[in-house]
Amino acid sequence: MARTFWTTVKILLKTPSVLIWCIAFPLFMAVMFTAMLSGISSDGSVDPVPVAVVRDESWDGSGFAQVVDALAAQGDDQLLDAADVDSLDAGVALIKQGDVAGVYAVDATGTPQVTLAPDGYASSSASSLSGTILESVADGYSQNRALFEGQLRNNPTALANPSAITDALSLSVGTERLSATRSTPDEAVRYYYALLAMVTLLVGSQTASSSVCALQPNVSVLGARRSVAGQSRARQLLGVICGCWAVSFASSLLTFCLVRFGAGVDFAGREGLCLVGLAVATLSSTALGALVAALPLRGGAETRSSMLIALTMGLSTFAGLYGQPSMTLADNLARACPAEAWLNPPRLVSDLFYSLYYYDALAPFALRVAACVGIAALMFGVSTVFLRRQRYEHL
Amino acid sequence: MANVVCVRNLVKRYGDLLALDHFDLSIAPGEIFGLLGPNGSGKTTTINCILQLLTYDKGDIELFGEPMTATRYDLKRRIGVVPQQVAVFDELTVRENIDYFCSLYVDDRQRRSRLVDEAVEFVGLGDFVRFRPKKLSGGLLRRLNIACGIAHLPELIFFDEPTVAVDPQSRASILDGIRRLNNEGTTVVYTSHYMEEVEQLCTRVMIMDRGRPLATGTVEELQRSIATGEKIRVDVDGMGQATLDRVRALPHVLSATLEDDVLSCSCENGTSNLSEVLAVLTADGVGCGRIVCEPPTLNDIFLEITGRELRD
Ligand SMILES: Nc1ncnc2c1ncn2[C@@H]1O[C@H](COP(=O)(O)OP(=O)(O)O)[C@@H](O)[C@H]1O
Ligand SMILES: [Mg+2]
């Protein structure tokens, strides 16, 4: 089995198509992304989140109003773009027109109320992020209301500076990322994560499909030869899968290093966990490759490899890989069909990195890791059922 | 000792095509057993069924006296297979290929290393161990294909047409290698549609056609089993139809043809076939050149049973 592992690695590293898809292509994409996105990154600012504020008596004079005003002040670090409305209904109407991402109001007790764009009404691709920013500001304020109000009473100018406010807000969970978001624009990060997701899927599935094809008697003469050998198919399969996984992991690690150190993309200081993410992501894409290779289809290794390339590129659309329209499509699809985010591997994997970047808590990340492992187990299971039955017959 | 290979009543269909029709086969230890038949007669199908690469519709297959199934890896470990199509990894060198296939049978690294060396030597690829298969000529590639199947020193080896598209030198070396393996106690199953090879190499032969065994035995037994006992060829000069008719009328002559001034006769077993034929020629004043007398070949046997040439 160890021999099968090493042989698989050796063969993969000497297969031209694998070298192209697993090393040259990711390198090319990473460099291209860096070139294309460096404009956005160096510019250093996010678009402020458009929000409607219900300017009634409760609003005027509340501490929250001052915080929002400070965050909406024109400048490089402007976080909010506030538009005044008379009532909540008017704000909701703006949401429906797609002009704002949410509505702020303050109730009689001075507590901020957030109304977010319901799924399906967002205008911008980053709307889920926008919503989260709006919520974070409001939550942060609520949780530290006493502190804010005290400060505003004692020293009204103390919070005139938005960064002071974000600092103050950053006491709360979930808002810490907010400051990170403000230093590195989320748009670019999302593209890089989508790229990583695409690369892991591509390398895992390509290596696994070519190697598993060379294991099957009805797809290749090599498979026939290995089937009559003295080592069980299960053990050979295990060696092959481990070899494919190792190569895919190494290849996506290479891309990760390029993205992290070459393009300087922010992974929120959680590079170690990112490796875990890469490991499970390549595991699930290896499983996908094995599954497609094991399907009782006509056609040989090339057919399956092309199918997987098409599948990878197609699914990556819904992870928002191909620019703004693709990102919008991805968001719309995610809203229309929330399950997609869990079932579409590139989407799941890019969300996996995003959840590391975005949330302080590790639960969302852990959940996606579990989803990757689950998908991998399922697909390996199904492929084993197919592989077990296979004979030379259908050649 | 029990038969190494025992196949009973094997039926294999590919859709409507009956590839093996109630096929029986038994091979004793130490034999070089030849499966001879034209292309498409079912030789490869037989081997693949025995190896459980193919499912079959009916029949029992035993190897080493035990029922063979797809998961009898213990039995598979004792078998070597040299497939008809060359099956090696293009990305690996000659040595790496042999080592990999050997590793599917032999776990111990040191022992394997020795076995690989022996196999390299055995097929004469010593100068090419670092070559990739793409760089090898057809004959050398076939030798690599063989080395990958035999490195683990199996007790039973299946060779499926190992000499197709091979230069005469490689062919001789392959046949010689098979004899040496056999001398060391390996049982060999050898398929081919070249009757000369089978005649030279095999201790016992089965002639098959259209999925059915036609005759089984040693070459001599097969020769004795047919009516033709002797073949006579004479280079003649100016022989006419009348003389040919008189030759055909001879009591022991089964058939006679005249083509390009060569007279070919098939005769029954007899002590004076040649002198009778020559007497007719001399009496008619036909000049004779080279004269060849030989026992019937496997091709004649095939011809007599099926009415067709082996290499149609
Ligand atoms: N996979 C297959 N599907 C359908 N027919 C096949 C298949 N393999 C072989 N055959 C047919 O079965 C017959 C026997 O083939 P084969 O065993 O390869 O013959 P041989 O090895 O003696 O040349 C041939 O007529 C061939 O066309
Ligand atoms: Mg054949």
XYZ file of N, CA and C in Angstrom, chain A residues 55-144:
270
model
N -35.425 59.013 11.159
C -35.086 60.179 11.980
C -36.346 60.711 12.680
N -36.634 60.124 13.858
C -37.760 60.618 14.654
C -37.223 61.141 15.987
N -38.132 61.407 16.945
C -37.666 61.999 18.210
C -36.707 61.062 18.934
N -37.060 59.773 18.886
C -36.218 58.823 19.602
C -34.800 58.822 19.034
N -34.744 58.985 17.732
C -33.429 58.930 17.075
C -32.586 60.144 17.480
N -33.197 61.312 17.270
C -32.445 62.515 17.598
C -32.120 62.503 19.077
N -30.954 62.738 19.402
C -30.558 62.809 20.802
C -30.158 61.477 21.387
N -30.320 60.398 20.637
C -29.850 59.122 21.173
C -28.343 59.003 20.936
N -27.707 58.244 21.780
C -26.263 58.032 21.612
C -25.972 57.337 20.295
N -26.872 56.433 19.919
C -26.645 55.663 18.703
C -26.583 56.587 17.479
N -27.453 57.633 17.510
C -27.456 58.576 16.390
C -26.071 59.194 16.212
N -25.448 59.539 17.338
C -24.128 60.166 17.237
C -23.088 59.189 16.684
N -23.221 57.943 17.138
C -22.290 56.929 16.628
C -22.461 56.766 15.114
N -23.703 56.658 14.688
C -23.963 56.469 13.261
C -23.475 57.681 12.476
N -23.746 58.870 13.002
C -23.289 60.073 12.304
C -21.772 60.057 12.130
N -21.091 59.652 13.198
C -19.624 59.623 13.120
C -19.158 58.625 12.062
N -19.810 57.459 12.038
C -19.395 56.428 11.078
C -19.771 56.813 9.654
N -20.768 57.701 9.535
C -21.217 58.077 8.196
C -20.529 59.340 7.697
N -19.659 59.908 8.531
C -18.962 61.121 8.113
C -18.093 60.821 6.902
N -18.107 61.771 5.971
C -17.316 61.593 4.755
C -15.834 61.427 5.105
N -15.191 60.566 4.412
C -13.758 60.397 4.668
C -13.300 59.040 4.188
N -12.021 58.800 4.304
C -11.438 57.540 3.852
C -12.023 56.344 4.577
N -12.264 56.549 5.848
C -12.709 55.407 6.641
C -14.204 55.439 6.879
N -14.914 56.055 5.973
C -16.375 56.087 6.096
C -16.928 54.671 6.010
N -17.718 54.294 7.020
C -18.233 52.928 7.050
C -19.694 52.872 6.597
N -20.437 53.909 6.944
C -21.870 53.915 6.624
C -22.194 55.071 5.697
N -23.236 54.856 4.930
C -23.738 55.926 4.084
C -25.205 56.099 4.467
N -25.480 57.046 5.365
C -26.808 57.148 5.959
C -27.717 58.022 5.112
N -28.941 57.557 4.943
C -29.956 58.350 4.248
C -31.144 58.490 5.200
N -31.622 59.703 5.366
C -32.714 59.920 6.315
C -34.053 59.522 5.710
N -34.896 58.880 6.516
C -36.276 58.613 6.112
C -37.187 58.962 7.276
N -38.490 59.090 6.976
C -39.428 59.530 8.001
C -39.932 58.375 8.851
N -40.038 57.220 8.236
C -40.624 56.100 8.980
C -39.928 54.806 8.576
N -40.192 53.814 9.372
C -39.629 52.494 9.070
C -40.108 52.022 7.689
N -41.385 52.264 7.396
C -41.934 51.822 6.119
C -41.184 52.443 4.947
N -40.885 53.724 5.107
C -40.150 54.387 4.027
C -38.775 53.752 3.849
N -38.170 53.375 4.992
C -36.858 52.713 4.930
C -36.956 51.371 4.230
N -38.005 50.618 4.594
C -38.188 49.304 3.973
C -38.406 49.456 2.466
N -39.118 50.538 2.107
C -39.320 50.784 0.673
C -37.970 50.975 -0.022
N -37.069 51.696 0.635
C -35.734 51.890 0.049
C -35.013 50.552 -0.095
N -35.188 49.717 0.925
C -34.572 48.387 0.846
C -35.080 47.661 -0.395
N -36.425 47.754 -0.582
C -37.013 47.014 -1.697
C -36.529 47.543 -3.034
N -36.257 48.838 -3.062
C -35.709 49.393 -4.301
C -34.249 49.005 -4.473
N -33.704 48.447 -3.412
C -32.304 48.056 -3.493
C -31.357 49.203 -3.226
N -31.881 50.285 -2.646
C -31.011 51.439 -2.415
C -30.205 51.316 -1.135
N -30.736 50.642 -0.166
C -30.020 50.509 1.109
C -29.997 49.052 1.536
N -29.064 48.746 2.436
C -28.932 47.368 2.898
C -29.746 47.126 4.161
N -30.191 48.202 4.810
C -30.971 48.005 6.024
C -31.462 49.337 6.563
N -32.231 49.253 7.612
C -32.787 50.460 8.218
C -32.421 50.481 9.695
N -31.938 51.626 10.159
C -31.700 51.819 11.591
C -32.827 52.663 12.162
N -33.256 52.249 13.331
C -34.205 53.093 14.059
C -33.832 52.985 15.527
N -34.355 53.880 16.331
C -34.106 53.785 17.771
C -35.461 53.798 18.447
N -35.701 52.870 19.346
C -37.016 52.842 19.993
C -37.055 53.813 21.170
N -38.203 53.831 21.806
C -38.419 54.831 22.844
C -37.375 54.746 23.966
N -36.848 53.565 24.212
C -35.877 53.411 25.293
C -34.452 53.747 24.824
N -34.333 54.109 23.550
C -33.006 54.462 23.044
C -32.223 53.271 22.526
N -32.883 52.116 22.423
C -32.195 50.921 21.932
C -32.246 50.873 20.396
N -31.102 50.641 19.745
C -31.111 50.583 18.278
C -31.890 49.377 17.761
N -32.618 49.574 16.675
C -33.335 48.493 16.009
C -32.801 48.397 14.578
N -32.510 47.219 14.154
C -32.019 47.057 12.787
C -33.046 46.289 11.970
N -33.358 46.794 10.810
C -34.162 46.016 9.866
C -33.270 45.771 8.652
N -33.048 44.510 8.377
C -32.118 44.199 7.280
C -32.884 43.853 6.022
N -32.221 44.033 4.913
C -32.809 43.621 3.652
C -33.119 42.140 3.740
N -34.369 41.775 3.472
C -34.657 40.338 3.474
C -33.929 39.701 2.300
N -33.741 38.423 2.391
C -33.053 37.728 1.303
C -33.734 38.027 -0.017
N -32.966 38.344 -1.009
C -33.528 38.551 -2.332
C -33.627 40.014 -2.731
N -33.440 40.918 -1.765
C -33.590 42.325 -2.130
C -32.282 43.098 -2.185
N -31.231 42.424 -1.945
C -29.982 43.171 -1.826
C -29.517 43.679 -3.179
N -28.945 44.835 -3.158
C -28.481 45.389 -4.422
C -27.033 45.006 -4.680
N -26.257 44.966 -3.631
C -24.828 44.743 -3.866
C -24.444 43.312 -3.515
N -23.395 42.879 -4.135
C -22.995 41.495 -3.949
C -22.569 41.243 -2.518
N -22.071 42.272 -1.879
C -21.577 42.084 -0.520
C -22.687 42.296 0.492
N -23.942 42.107 0.052
C -25.035 42.503 0.918
C -25.071 41.718 2.217
N -24.709 40.457 2.153
C -24.744 39.703 3.404
C -23.707 40.288 4.358
N -22.585 40.695 3.762
C -21.569 41.358 4.575
C -22.105 42.693 5.086
N -22.768 43.454 4.212
C -23.317 44.745 4.609
C -24.247 44.579 5.797
N -25.116 43.562 5.660
C -26.058 43.305 6.747
C -25.323 43.022 8.038
N -24.269 42.251 7.911
C -23.532 41.899 9.118
C -22.857 43.120 9.734
N -22.388 44.002 8.861
C -21.762 45.220 9.396
C -22.806 46.042 10.143
N -23.970 46.190 9.522
C -25.018 46.977 10.181
C -25.382 46.363 11.530
N -25.511 45.057 11.542
C -25.867 44.374 12.794
C -24.767 44.538 13.828
N -23.541 44.412 13.374
C -22.428 44.500 14.311
C -22.381 45.871 14.977
N -22.602 46.907 14.175
C -22.570 48.261 14.738
C -23.661 48.394 15.799
N -24.867 47.932 15.431
C -25.983 48.070 16.364
C -25.757 47.222 17.620
N -25.336 45.979 17.410
C -25.086 45.084 18.554
C -24.013 45.658 19.450
N -22.957 46.093 18.786
C -21.829 46.641 19.546
C -22.284 47.831 20.377
N -23.125 48.609 19.754
C -23.597 49.776 20.494
C -24.449 49.330 21.682
N -25.389 48.427 21.414
C -26.298 47.987 22.476
C -25.523 47.416 23.653
N -24.564 46.583 23.312
C -23.843 45.910 24.392
C -23.002 46.881 25.205
N -22.565 47.941 24.583
C -21.694 48.874 25.292
C -22.344 50.247 25.429
